[in-house]
Amino acid sequence: MSVDKMYGTHPEVITPLLDAVGEAAMVLSFREDRTFAALSVGRFGAVGSTRLDWAGAEVIERCDSFDAEELHRLVASYAGADELAVVLWSNLAVPSVALPAALVALQAEAVLECSPECWIYLVDGGVLIEFQDGEGFTAGRIPR
């Protein structure tokens, strides 16, 4: 099965998040996902299969905490007012979601329950927050 046909085949994974945020979220098509990925996670090298290589990028903050409170704090700290956030998951079978960053902060627990790895791309500020369950968060500027 090709990647584009596999993309989004398990939307039930994000149902709790979508229920929590309502119509404020937009589930992205494969093309939209790939466009946002190219502007964010695609600008990093990889370490293993799902970790980003932050070498050469401006790391703003690393933290060992990996809970909803920490994600809430990070998004609230680095997102601008009315900023768009795109949540990309480590599994392409789960469709990416675009929504206001303020809702990502408020629904941080629902975001983290969807996958053991994800990236939150703060579109206006060019900041990416990487989440690796059990390892914490890294926030940094996306290389140009």
PDB file of N, CA and C in Angstrom, residues 49-51 87-91 111-112 114-119 130-133:
ATOM      1  N   SER A  49      14.112   6.097  13.856  1.00  0.00           N
ATOM      2  CA  SER A  49      12.952   6.176  12.976  1.00  0.00           C
ATOM      3  C   SER A  49      12.017   7.335  13.262  1.00  0.00           C
ATOM      4  N   THR A  50      11.960   7.825  14.496  1.00  0.00           N
ATOM      5  CA  THR A  50      10.988   8.886  14.788  1.00  0.00           C
ATOM      6  C   THR A  50      11.557  10.098  15.500  1.00  0.00           C
ATOM      7  N   ARG A  51      12.827  10.119  15.815  1.00  0.00           N
ATOM      8  CA  ARG A  51      13.395  11.266  16.526  1.00  0.00           C
ATOM      9  C   ARG A  51      14.062  12.219  15.547  1.00  0.00           C
ATOM     10  N   VAL A  87      -0.530  19.550  14.418  1.00  0.00           N
ATOM     11  CA  VAL A  87      -0.046  18.399  15.176  1.00  0.00           C
ATOM     12  C   VAL A  87       0.164  17.262  14.192  1.00  0.00           C
ATOM     13  N   LEU A  88       1.424  16.824  14.104  1.00  0.00           N
ATOM     14  CA  LEU A  88       1.815  15.723  13.223  1.00  0.00           C
ATOM     15  C   LEU A  88       2.169  14.531  14.109  1.00  0.00           C
ATOM     16  N   TRP A  89       1.720  13.362  13.723  1.00  0.00           N
ATOM     17  CA  TRP A  89       1.954  12.148  14.512  1.00  0.00           C
ATOM     18  C   TRP A  89       3.066  11.320  13.871  1.00  0.00           C
ATOM     19  N   SER A  90       3.641  10.410  14.614  1.00  0.00           N
ATOM     20  CA  SER A  90       4.709   9.561  14.090  1.00  0.00           C
ATOM     21  C   SER A  90       4.184   8.479  13.149  1.00  0.00           C
ATOM     22  N   ASN A  91       2.893   8.262  13.127  1.00  0.00           N
ATOM     23  CA  ASN A  91       2.280   7.236  12.298  1.00  0.00           C
ATOM     24  C   ASN A  91       1.386   7.914  11.258  1.00  0.00           C
ATOM     25  N   VAL A 111      -4.093  15.585  23.344  1.00  0.00           N
ATOM     26  CA  VAL A 111      -3.065  15.497  22.293  1.00  0.00           C
ATOM     27  C   VAL A 111      -2.107  14.360  22.601  1.00  0.00           C
ATOM     28  N   LEU A 112      -1.608  14.321  23.830  1.00  0.00           N
ATOM     29  CA  LEU A 112      -0.603  13.324  24.190  1.00  0.00           C
ATOM     30  C   LEU A 112      -1.163  11.911  24.255  1.00  0.00           C
ATOM     31  N   CYS A 114      -3.028  10.616  22.064  1.00  0.00           N
ATOM     32  CA  CYS A 114      -3.198  10.108  20.696  1.00  0.00           C
ATOM     33  C   CYS A 114      -2.011   9.279  20.211  1.00  0.00           C
ATOM     34  N   SER A 115      -0.821   9.565  20.692  1.00  0.00           N
ATOM     35  CA  SER A 115       0.365   8.895  20.156  1.00  0.00           C
ATOM     36  C   SER A 115       1.541   9.062  21.114  1.00  0.00           C
ATOM     37  N   PRO A 116       2.450   8.084  21.135  1.00  0.00           N
ATOM     38  CA  PRO A 116       3.636   8.217  21.992  1.00  0.00           C
ATOM     39  C   PRO A 116       4.685   9.176  21.431  1.00  0.00           C
ATOM     40  N   GLU A 117       4.505   9.628  20.192  1.00  0.00           N
ATOM     41  CA  GLU A 117       5.378  10.636  19.601  1.00  0.00           C
ATOM     42  C   GLU A 117       4.539  11.563  18.746  1.00  0.00           C
ATOM     43  N   CYS A 118       4.854  12.851  18.860  1.00  0.00           N
ATOM     44  CA  CYS A 118       4.202  13.823  17.981  1.00  0.00           C
ATOM     45  C   CYS A 118       5.041  15.083  17.920  1.00  0.00           C
ATOM     46  N   TRP A 119       4.679  15.923  16.952  1.00  0.00           N
ATOM     47  CA  TRP A 119       5.333  17.211  16.780  1.00  0.00           C
ATOM     48  C   TRP A 119       4.263  18.262  16.647  1.00  0.00           C
ATOM     49  N   GLU A 130       8.819  18.888  19.859  1.00  0.00           N
ATOM     50  CA  GLU A 130       8.851  17.437  19.663  1.00  0.00           C
ATOM     51  C   GLU A 130       8.518  16.762  20.979  1.00  0.00           C
ATOM     52  N   PHE A 131       7.652  15.754  20.919  1.00  0.00           N
ATOM     53  CA  PHE A 131       7.291  14.958  22.089  1.00  0.00           C
ATOM     54  C   PHE A 131       7.696  13.515  21.846  1.00  0.00           C
ATOM     55  N   GLN A 132       8.475  12.978  22.767  1.00  0.00           N
ATOM     56  CA  GLN A 132       8.833  11.573  22.769  1.00  0.00           C
ATOM     57  C   GLN A 132       8.455  11.034  24.141  1.00  0.00           C
ATOM     58  N   ASP A 133       7.472  10.147  24.193  1.00  0.00           N
ATOM     59  CA  ASP A 133       6.986   9.614  25.458  1.00  0.00           C
ATOM     60  C   ASP A 133       8.131   8.971  26.234  1.00  0.00           C
TER      61      ASP A 133
END
